[in-house]
């Protein structure tokens, strides 16, 4: 047993165990919504914060590796990748819900004319505050997408501003991420209040979510550069998984009770984000936990977790309509929603998500080819033309 070398980490092109972590996060969110109070100890509601740390880590890692490979971060390519990755499943599922509501004559009853203004502009997290007692439209769980889309819009630009490559740029990026984290955490008192265990509406618009995303960003930057990686390297030893997973699991299963008993809600979420980040280090490193979460079934669910997460509301409604006894929140209800939702998510993954990701990559490749061609033509024009010799010259 040994630690993971920095060069080995940089050589990894995929982190399959993180798909397994996505699978767990999506599943516990569904259990939180539909399994009933007996399973509240699973603290499924914090599953979204696992997604946030994952997003911050993966997006930043991809951007930093692109910068090392090409010498720059292409913001246009990044935004195109995000558009073709995020929008197709999102719009297919939202469109299906809207059509379903219209056909049932519930389009206005479920207040879609109001809700769509938020859903189509990715200000999802502000919808609950606009109508605290609004009707259920099956898509309220998409509030996390509003958070992530604004993060995707701003964070890559800040990385570009921080500089290209080199040791100074590395420390600037790390300082930027830590400063941004401190700012977002400091603004919690303004955006939602320091004690988050109150009405649900304020927490949706809280900057605490961006602070958790930035924990993943800090981790990605620290692991990308050799000097800062040396600080994290001990956590890559297989034996480190025992205390890290133990601490994470202990906090996770007690989050529900601690949330109500303490006024330090911000501290709890930040501690959870930090332990989630440490768990990511364990999961990208060799060891039994990585092998377990990288199994085919875990990766299958994880690769479809985005659509599965968005589908939970409409699938629950359809399941209850077909089998009314499942309207009672209990484990069989939650598992049925998971199974049916996963089946539909698989279809969306195969027929929408993957084809559109490929289309986006082809579009980016064509743009890069045209750009390279224009650059080559410009260089040719700069080259001096040979001067014809005077008539009669030898």
Tab-separated table of C-alpha atoms in Angstrom:
chain	number	residue	atom	x	y	z
A	1	UNK	CA	0.000	0.000	0.000
A	2	UNK	CA	1.299	3.423	-0.942
A	3	UNK	CA	0.218	6.986	-1.598
A	4	UNK	CA	-0.755	8.341	-5.018
A	5	UNK	CA	2.063	10.267	-6.751
A	6	UNK	CA	1.315	13.675	-8.219
A	7	UNK	CA	2.258	12.532	-11.725
A	8	UNK	CA	-0.125	9.576	-11.385
A	9	UNK	CA	-2.924	11.927	-10.380
A	10	UNK	CA	-2.279	14.229	-13.339
A	11	UNK	CA	-2.238	11.223	-15.685
A	12	UNK	CA	-5.749	10.148	-14.616
A	13	UNK	CA	-8.274	11.072	-17.300
A	14	UNK	CA	-11.345	9.891	-15.427
A	15	UNK	CA	-12.310	9.446	-11.794
A	16	UNK	CA	-14.812	6.556	-12.001
A	17	UNK	CA	-15.411	6.371	-8.241
A	18	UNK	CA	-16.809	9.906	-8.341
A	19	UNK	CA	-19.621	8.578	-10.548
A	20	UNK	CA	-20.406	6.189	-7.712
A	21	UNK	CA	-20.457	9.094	-5.273
A	22	UNK	CA	-22.899	10.894	-7.583
A	23	UNK	CA	-25.100	7.798	-7.509
A	24	UNK	CA	-25.183	7.814	-3.708
A	25	UNK	CA	-25.881	11.558	-3.558
A	26	UNK	CA	-28.818	11.352	-5.996
A	27	UNK	CA	-30.270	8.305	-4.251
A	28	UNK	CA	-30.190	9.768	-0.739
A	29	UNK	CA	-31.854	12.969	-1.990
A	30	UNK	CA	-34.739	10.866	-3.341
A	31	UNK	CA	-34.896	8.879	-0.096
A	32	UNK	CA	-35.086	12.150	1.827
A	33	UNK	CA	-38.067	13.290	-0.215
A	34	UNK	CA	-40.061	10.064	-0.373
A	35	UNK	CA	-38.839	7.419	2.138
A	36	UNK	CA	-40.552	8.983	5.146
A	37	UNK	CA	-39.435	10.107	8.624
A	38	UNK	CA	-38.035	6.686	9.605
A	39	UNK	CA	-35.137	7.334	7.241
A	40	UNK	CA	-34.443	10.925	8.229
A	41	UNK	CA	-31.171	9.761	9.837
A	42	UNK	CA	-29.822	9.339	6.292
A	43	UNK	CA	-29.762	13.158	6.100
A	44	UNK	CA	-30.544	12.896	2.398
A	45	UNK	CA	-31.072	16.633	1.998
A	46	UNK	CA	-27.315	17.252	2.252
A	47	UNK	CA	-26.749	15.107	-0.826
A	48	UNK	CA	-26.926	18.300	-2.912
A	49	UNK	CA	-23.792	19.565	-1.138
A	50	UNK	CA	-21.897	16.486	-2.303
A	51	UNK	CA	-22.913	17.522	-5.832
A	52	UNK	CA	-21.653	21.048	-5.189
A	53	UNK	CA	-18.209	19.920	-3.983
A	54	UNK	CA	-17.977	17.484	-6.895
A	55	UNK	CA	-18.868	20.194	-9.417
A	56	UNK	CA	-16.318	22.646	-8.057
A	57	UNK	CA	-13.580	20.010	-8.054
A	58	UNK	CA	-14.249	18.538	-11.497
A	59	UNK	CA	-14.836	21.788	-13.370
A	60	UNK	CA	-11.704	23.392	-11.912
A	61	UNK	CA	-9.599	20.292	-12.597
A	62	UNK	CA	-10.715	20.227	-16.245
A	63	UNK	CA	-9.970	23.931	-16.697
A	64	UNK	CA	-6.516	23.713	-15.108
A	65	UNK	CA	-5.563	20.703	-17.216
A	66	UNK	CA	-6.735	22.485	-20.357
A	67	UNK	CA	-4.559	25.432	-19.389
A	68	UNK	CA	-1.523	23.185	-18.912
A	69	UNK	CA	-2.176	21.412	-22.205
A	70	UNK	CA	-2.869	24.423	-24.442
A	71	UNK	CA	-1.444	27.338	-22.476
A	72	UNK	CA	-4.847	28.964	-22.037
A	73	UNK	CA	-8.445	28.425	-20.938
A	74	UNK	CA	-10.937	28.774	-23.788
A	75	UNK	CA	-14.021	30.330	-22.222
A	76	UNK	CA	-16.043	29.898	-25.411
A	77	UNK	CA	-15.257	26.164	-25.531
A	78	UNK	CA	-16.081	25.804	-21.837
A	79	UNK	CA	-19.438	27.543	-22.175
A	80	UNK	CA	-20.308	25.490	-25.255
A	81	UNK	CA	-19.503	22.269	-23.393
A	82	UNK	CA	-21.731	23.338	-20.515
A	83	UNK	CA	-24.588	24.319	-22.833
A	84	UNK	CA	-24.539	20.957	-24.626
A	85	UNK	CA	-24.101	19.053	-21.345
A	86	UNK	CA	-26.641	20.828	-19.123
A	87	UNK	CA	-29.377	22.245	-21.335
A	88	UNK	CA	-30.623	19.261	-23.407
A	89	UNK	CA	-31.715	16.993	-20.502
A	90	UNK	CA	-32.889	20.026	-18.531
A	91	UNK	CA	-35.115	21.317	-21.338
A	92	UNK	CA	-36.396	17.845	-22.280
A	93	UNK	CA	-37.486	17.132	-18.698
A	94	UNK	CA	-38.906	20.620	-18.107
A	95	UNK	CA	-40.675	20.498	-21.482
A	96	UNK	CA	-42.155	17.113	-20.658
A	97	UNK	CA	-43.472	18.414	-17.346
A	98	UNK	CA	-45.007	21.492	-18.990
A	99	UNK	CA	-46.709	19.406	-21.703
A	100	UNK	CA	-47.963	16.967	-19.056
A	101	UNK	CA	-49.423	19.786	-16.968
A	102	UNK	CA	-51.004	21.398	-20.049
A	103	UNK	CA	-52.647	18.149	-21.141
A	104	UNK	CA	-54.057	17.693	-17.648
A	105	UNK	CA	-55.402	21.239	-17.694
A	106	UNK	CA	-53.121	22.205	-14.774
A	107	UNK	CA	-50.724	24.589	-16.551
A	108	UNK	CA	-52.165	27.685	-14.873
A	109	UNK	CA	-53.215	25.939	-11.671
A	110	UNK	CA	-49.598	24.920	-11.070
A	111	UNK	CA	-48.493	28.491	-11.860
A	112	UNK	CA	-46.183	27.636	-14.753
A	113	UNK	CA	-46.442	31.085	-16.400
A	114	UNK	CA	-44.793	32.471	-13.263
A	115	UNK	CA	-42.384	29.571	-12.659
A	116	UNK	CA	-41.042	29.428	-16.222
A	117	UNK	CA	-39.622	32.936	-15.881
A	118	UNK	CA	-37.257	31.509	-13.280
A	119	UNK	CA	-36.671	28.081	-14.816
A	120	UNK	CA	-35.777	29.391	-18.276
A	121	UNK	CA	-33.341	31.999	-16.945
A	122	UNK	CA	-31.720	29.731	-14.325
A	123	UNK	CA	-32.829	31.833	-11.401
A	124	UNK	CA	-34.517	28.701	-10.020
A	125	UNK	CA	-33.383	29.316	-6.451
A	126	UNK	CA	-35.335	32.586	-6.302
A	127	UNK	CA	-38.690	31.016	-7.236
A	128	UNK	CA	-39.546	29.848	-3.685
A	129	UNK	CA	-39.029	33.395	-2.384
A	130	UNK	CA	-41.251	34.892	-5.075
A	131	UNK	CA	-44.188	32.703	-4.002
A	132	UNK	CA	-43.480	30.956	-0.685
A	133	UNK	CA	-46.743	29.008	-0.818
A	134	UNK	CA	-46.719	28.379	-4.566
A	135	UNK	CA	-48.194	25.259	-6.158
A	136	UNK	CA	-46.088	22.144	-6.679
A	137	UNK	CA	-44.860	22.069	-10.285
A	138	UNK	CA	-42.710	18.905	-9.977
A	139	UNK	CA	-39.498	20.827	-10.779
A	140	UNK	CA	-38.671	22.606	-7.538
A	141	UNK	CA	-35.589	20.431	-7.000
A	142	UNK	CA	-33.945	22.240	-9.900
A	143	UNK	CA	-33.000	25.137	-7.589
A	144	UNK	CA	-29.494	23.663	-7.428
A	145	UNK	CA	-29.131	24.150	-11.191
A	146	UNK	CA	-29.656	27.885	-10.742
A	147	UNK	CA	-26.742	27.939	-8.300
A	148	UNK	CA	-24.435	25.866	-10.486
A	149	UNK	CA	-25.151	27.738	-13.721
A	150	UNK	CA	-24.170	31.071	-12.180
A	151	UNK	CA	-21.047	29.442	-10.777
A	152	UNK	CA	-20.168	28.099	-14.246
A	153	UNK	CA	-20.643	31.577	-15.682
A	154	UNK	CA	-18.283	33.398	-13.294
A	155	UNK	CA	-15.664	30.987	-11.958
A	156	UNK	CA	-13.855	30.119	-15.243
A	157	UNK	CA	-13.542	33.835	-16.022
A	158	UNK	CA	-11.919	34.421	-12.617
A	159	UNK	CA	-9.437	31.602	-13.266
A	160	UNK	CA	-8.432	33.260	-16.528
A	161	UNK	CA	-7.929	36.568	-14.731
A	162	UNK	CA	-5.741	34.809	-12.135
A	163	UNK	CA	-3.110	34.078	-14.780
A	164	UNK	CA	-1.861	31.345	-17.054
A	165	UNK	CA	0.866	28.989	-15.823
A	166	UNK	CA	3.814	29.063	-13.461
A	167	UNK	CA	4.330	29.058	-9.704
A	168	UNK	CA	3.077	32.615	-9.158
A	169	UNK	CA	-0.099	31.875	-11.098
A	170	UNK	CA	-0.641	28.731	-8.999
A	171	UNK	CA	-0.549	30.675	-5.748
A	172	UNK	CA	-2.746	33.420	-7.254
A	173	UNK	CA	-5.374	30.851	-8.175
A	174	UNK	CA	-5.281	29.278	-4.727
A	175	UNK	CA	-5.517	32.700	-3.060
A	176	UNK	CA	-8.384	33.642	-5.376
A	177	UNK	CA	-10.367	30.503	-4.520
A	178	UNK	CA	-9.815	30.917	-0.771
A	179	UNK	CA	-10.741	34.609	-0.922
A	180	UNK	CA	-13.877	33.838	-2.945
A	181	UNK	CA	-14.825	31.144	-0.415
A	182	UNK	CA	-14.363	33.584	2.483
A	183	UNK	CA	-16.446	36.211	0.680
A	184	UNK	CA	-19.329	33.820	-0.047
A	185	UNK	CA	-19.275	32.511	3.520
A	186	UNK	CA	-19.166	36.069	4.862
A	187	UNK	CA	-22.204	37.073	2.799
A	188	UNK	CA	-24.382	34.332	4.295
A	189	UNK	CA	-25.580	36.724	6.997
A	190	UNK	CA	-26.819	39.117	4.317
A	191	UNK	CA	-28.291	36.614	1.853
A	192	UNK	CA	-30.049	34.237	4.236
A	193	UNK	CA	-29.126	34.952	7.863
A	194	UNK	CA	-26.541	33.125	9.949
A	195	UNK	CA	-29.019	30.671	11.495
A	196	UNK	CA	-30.287	28.625	8.572
A	197	UNK	CA	-32.598	26.383	10.593
A	198	UNK	CA	-35.723	28.428	9.982
A	199	UNK	CA	-38.116	28.897	7.075
A	200	UNK	CA	-36.777	27.074	4.019
A	201	UNK	CA	-37.091	30.023	1.634
A	202	UNK	CA	-33.995	32.031	2.747
A	203	UNK	CA	-31.568	29.120	2.412
A	204	UNK	CA	-32.311	28.726	-1.292
A	205	UNK	CA	-30.810	32.125	-2.079
A	206	UNK	CA	-27.950	31.817	0.436
A	207	UNK	CA	-24.363	32.251	-0.740
A	208	UNK	CA	-23.422	29.253	1.410
A	209	UNK	CA	-23.964	27.109	-1.694
A	210	UNK	CA	-21.246	28.994	-3.569
A	211	UNK	CA	-18.956	28.621	-0.564
A	212	UNK	CA	-19.414	24.830	-0.726
A	213	UNK	CA	-18.751	24.842	-4.486
A	214	UNK	CA	-15.550	26.790	-3.853
A	215	UNK	CA	-14.334	24.165	-1.387
A	216	UNK	CA	-14.204	21.815	-4.371
A	217	UNK	CA	-12.354	24.495	-6.363
A	218	UNK	CA	-9.733	24.961	-3.629
A	219	UNK	CA	-9.182	21.195	-3.529
A	220	UNK	CA	-8.759	21.004	-7.326
A	221	UNK	CA	-6.179	23.794	-7.375
A	222	UNK	CA	-4.283	22.328	-4.421
A	223	UNK	CA	-4.139	18.894	-6.061
A	224	UNK	CA	-3.133	20.260	-9.452
A	225	UNK	CA	0.132	21.864	-8.358
A	226	UNK	CA	2.994	19.782	-7.024
A	227	UNK	CA	3.869	21.820	-3.914
A	228	UNK	CA	0.326	22.054	-2.578
A	229	UNK	CA	-0.347	18.428	-3.558
A	230	UNK	CA	2.389	17.394	-1.120
A	231	UNK	CA	0.195	18.651	1.735
A	232	UNK	CA	-2.755	16.529	0.574
A	233	UNK	CA	-0.732	13.468	-0.446
A	234	UNK	CA	-0.972	11.659	2.947
A	235	UNK	CA	-4.751	11.442	2.427
A	236	UNK	CA	-4.153	9.363	-0.722
A	237	UNK	CA	-2.814	6.437	1.322
A	238	UNK	CA	-5.376	3.587	1.441
A	239	UNK	CA	-5.343	3.576	5.261
A	240	UNK	CA	-6.404	7.253	5.280
A	241	UNK	CA	-9.790	6.134	3.969
A	242	UNK	CA	-10.676	4.732	7.403
A	243	UNK	CA	-10.612	7.973	9.432
A	244	UNK	CA	-11.811	10.130	6.508
A	245	UNK	CA	-14.815	7.970	5.667
A	246	UNK	CA	-15.515	7.426	9.364
A	247	UNK	CA	-15.602	11.166	10.090
A	248	UNK	CA	-17.682	11.871	6.979
A	249	UNK	CA	-20.215	9.127	7.772
A	250	UNK	CA	-20.451	10.193	11.424
A	251	UNK	CA	-21.254	13.780	10.532
A	252	UNK	CA	-23.561	12.783	7.686
A	253	UNK	CA	-25.869	10.544	9.704
A	254	UNK	CA	-26.051	13.150	12.473
A	255	UNK	CA	-26.654	16.193	10.249
A	256	UNK	CA	-30.429	16.006	10.640
A	257	UNK	CA	-30.320	16.101	14.437
A	258	UNK	CA	-27.410	18.557	14.660
A	259	UNK	CA	-29.124	20.920	12.220
A	260	UNK	CA	-32.026	21.452	14.574
A	261	UNK	CA	-30.066	21.402	17.828
A	262	UNK	CA	-27.352	23.939	17.025
A	263	UNK	CA	-27.309	27.505	15.808
A	264	UNK	CA	-24.040	26.852	13.950
A	265	UNK	CA	-25.704	25.780	10.700
A	266	UNK	CA	-23.107	27.540	8.568
A	267	UNK	CA	-20.317	25.768	10.430
A	268	UNK	CA	-22.035	22.423	9.937
A	269	UNK	CA	-22.338	22.900	6.186
A	270	UNK	CA	-18.743	24.064	5.827
A	271	UNK	CA	-17.525	21.116	7.918
A	272	UNK	CA	-19.589	18.807	5.717
A	273	UNK	CA	-18.122	20.403	2.587
A	274	UNK	CA	-14.565	19.998	3.910
A	275	UNK	CA	-15.132	16.345	4.807
A	276	UNK	CA	-16.710	15.790	1.374
A	277	UNK	CA	-13.564	17.248	-0.196
A	278	UNK	CA	-11.378	14.902	1.868
A	279	UNK	CA	-13.585	12.020	0.748
A	280	UNK	CA	-12.934	13.000	-2.887
A	281	UNK	CA	-9.198	12.670	-2.261
A	282	UNK	CA	-9.773	9.158	-0.928
A	283	UNK	CA	-11.957	8.237	-3.906
A	284	UNK	CA	-9.427	9.278	-6.557
A	285	UNK	CA	-6.707	7.299	-4.742
A	286	UNK	CA	-6.125	3.511	-4.814
A	287	UNK	CA	-8.054	1.565	-2.213
A	288	UNK	CA	-11.138	-0.558	-1.541
A	289	UNK	CA	-13.505	2.427	-1.322
A	290	UNK	CA	-12.523	3.575	-4.804
A	291	UNK	CA	-12.955	0.043	-6.160
A	292	UNK	CA	-16.412	-0.234	-4.573
A	293	UNK	CA	-17.735	3.058	-5.930
A	294	UNK	CA	-16.154	2.482	-9.347
A	295	UNK	CA	-18.105	-0.735	-9.978
A	296	UNK	CA	-20.296	-0.837	-13.092
A	297	UNK	CA	-23.640	-0.585	-11.267
A	298	UNK	CA	-22.493	2.462	-9.296
A	299	UNK	CA	-21.109	4.143	-12.414
A	300	UNK	CA	-24.298	3.337	-14.321
A	301	UNK	CA	-26.432	5.183	-11.795
A	302	UNK	CA	-23.885	7.988	-11.382
A	303	UNK	CA	-23.714	8.698	-15.107
A	304	UNK	CA	-27.495	9.125	-15.107
A	305	UNK	CA	-27.738	10.956	-11.791
A	306	UNK	CA	-28.309	14.399	-13.347
A	307	UNK	CA	-31.518	13.352	-15.102
A	308	UNK	CA	-32.519	11.095	-12.204
A	309	UNK	CA	-32.296	14.055	-9.818
A	310	UNK	CA	-34.445	16.274	-12.055
A	311	UNK	CA	-36.997	13.508	-12.683
A	312	UNK	CA	-37.823	12.710	-9.061
A	313	UNK	CA	-40.799	15.100	-8.810
A	314	UNK	CA	-42.733	14.127	-11.947
A	315	UNK	CA	-41.888	10.438	-11.526
A	316	UNK	CA	-43.266	10.429	-7.975
A	317	UNK	CA	-46.486	12.030	-9.201
A	318	UNK	CA	-46.836	9.428	-11.980
A	319	UNK	CA	-46.029	6.528	-9.644
A	320	UNK	CA	-48.635	7.639	-7.099
A	321	UNK	CA	-51.215	8.173	-9.849
A	322	UNK	CA	-50.607	4.615	-11.086
A	323	UNK	CA	-50.311	3.001	-7.622
A	324	UNK	CA	-52.099	5.214	-5.038
A	325	UNK	CA	-50.831	3.315	-1.944
A	326	UNK	CA	-47.320	4.523	-2.828
A	327	UNK	CA	-48.479	8.043	-2.017
A	328	UNK	CA	-47.524	7.342	1.588
A	329	UNK	CA	-43.885	8.254	2.091
A	330	UNK	CA	-42.044	5.037	2.900
A	331	UNK	CA	-39.032	3.160	1.610
A	332	UNK	CA	-40.944	1.197	-1.055
A	333	UNK	CA	-42.247	4.487	-2.466
A	334	UNK	CA	-38.742	5.983	-2.659
A	335	UNK	CA	-37.255	2.845	-4.222
A	336	UNK	CA	-40.021	2.767	-6.833
A	337	UNK	CA	-39.311	6.389	-7.720
A	338	UNK	CA	-35.595	5.517	-7.985
A	339	UNK	CA	-36.242	2.526	-10.253
A	340	UNK	CA	-38.730	4.231	-12.568
A	341	UNK	CA	-36.712	7.443	-12.617
A	342	UNK	CA	-33.526	5.541	-13.437
A	343	UNK	CA	-35.238	3.828	-16.370
A	344	UNK	CA	-36.341	7.159	-17.842
A	345	UNK	CA	-32.971	8.754	-17.018
A	346	UNK	CA	-31.259	5.960	-18.954
A	347	UNK	CA	-33.330	6.762	-22.055
A	348	UNK	CA	-32.508	10.469	-21.738
A	349	UNK	CA	-28.825	9.615	-21.199
A	350	UNK	CA	-28.715	7.462	-24.338
A	351	UNK	CA	-30.899	9.482	-26.678
A	352	UNK	CA	-30.430	13.073	-25.510
A	353	UNK	CA	-27.499	13.608	-23.169
A	354	UNK	CA	-24.760	11.606	-24.889
A	355	UNK	CA	-25.632	12.599	-28.494
A	356	UNK	CA	-25.729	16.277	-27.536
A	357	UNK	CA	-22.394	16.055	-25.697
A	358	UNK	CA	-20.869	14.552	-28.846
A	359	UNK	CA	-22.457	17.297	-30.955
A	360	UNK	CA	-20.970	19.929	-28.673
A	361	UNK	CA	-17.503	18.376	-28.926
A	362	UNK	CA	-17.735	18.287	-32.724
A	363	UNK	CA	-18.804	21.936	-32.819
A	364	UNK	CA	-15.879	22.948	-30.592
A	365	UNK	CA	-13.460	20.906	-32.727
A	366	UNK	CA	-14.697	22.606	-35.920
A	367	UNK	CA	-14.330	26.035	-34.330
A	368	UNK	CA	-10.777	25.203	-33.243
A	369	UNK	CA	-9.895	23.910	-36.717
A	370	UNK	CA	-11.200	27.098	-38.350
A	371	UNK	CA	-9.283	29.198	-35.839
A	372	UNK	CA	-6.061	27.269	-36.505
A	373	UNK	CA	-6.594	27.651	-40.264
A	374	UNK	CA	-7.093	31.402	-39.968
A	375	UNK	CA	-3.943	31.667	-37.839
A	376	UNK	CA	-1.941	29.701	-40.427
A	377	UNK	CA	-3.237	31.912	-43.252
A	378	UNK	CA	-2.320	35.026	-41.281
A	379	UNK	CA	1.224	33.715	-40.803
A	380	UNK	CA	1.555	33.038	-44.523
A	381	UNK	CA	0.544	36.607	-45.312
A	382	UNK	CA	3.265	37.918	-42.999
A	383	UNK	CA	6.032	36.019	-44.820
A	384	UNK	CA	8.017	38.269	-47.252
A	385	UNK	CA	7.517	37.529	-50.927
A	386	UNK	CA	10.620	36.909	-53.059
A	387	UNK	CA	11.675	39.959	-55.139
A	388	UNK	CA	11.933	39.326	-58.903
A	389	UNK	CA	15.422	39.860	-60.289
A	390	UNK	CA	15.870	42.856	-62.702
A	391	UNK	CA	15.662	42.101	-66.403
A	392	UNK	CA	19.026	40.922	-67.787
A	393	UNK	CA	20.492	40.215	-64.373
A	394	UNK	CA	22.578	37.122	-63.967
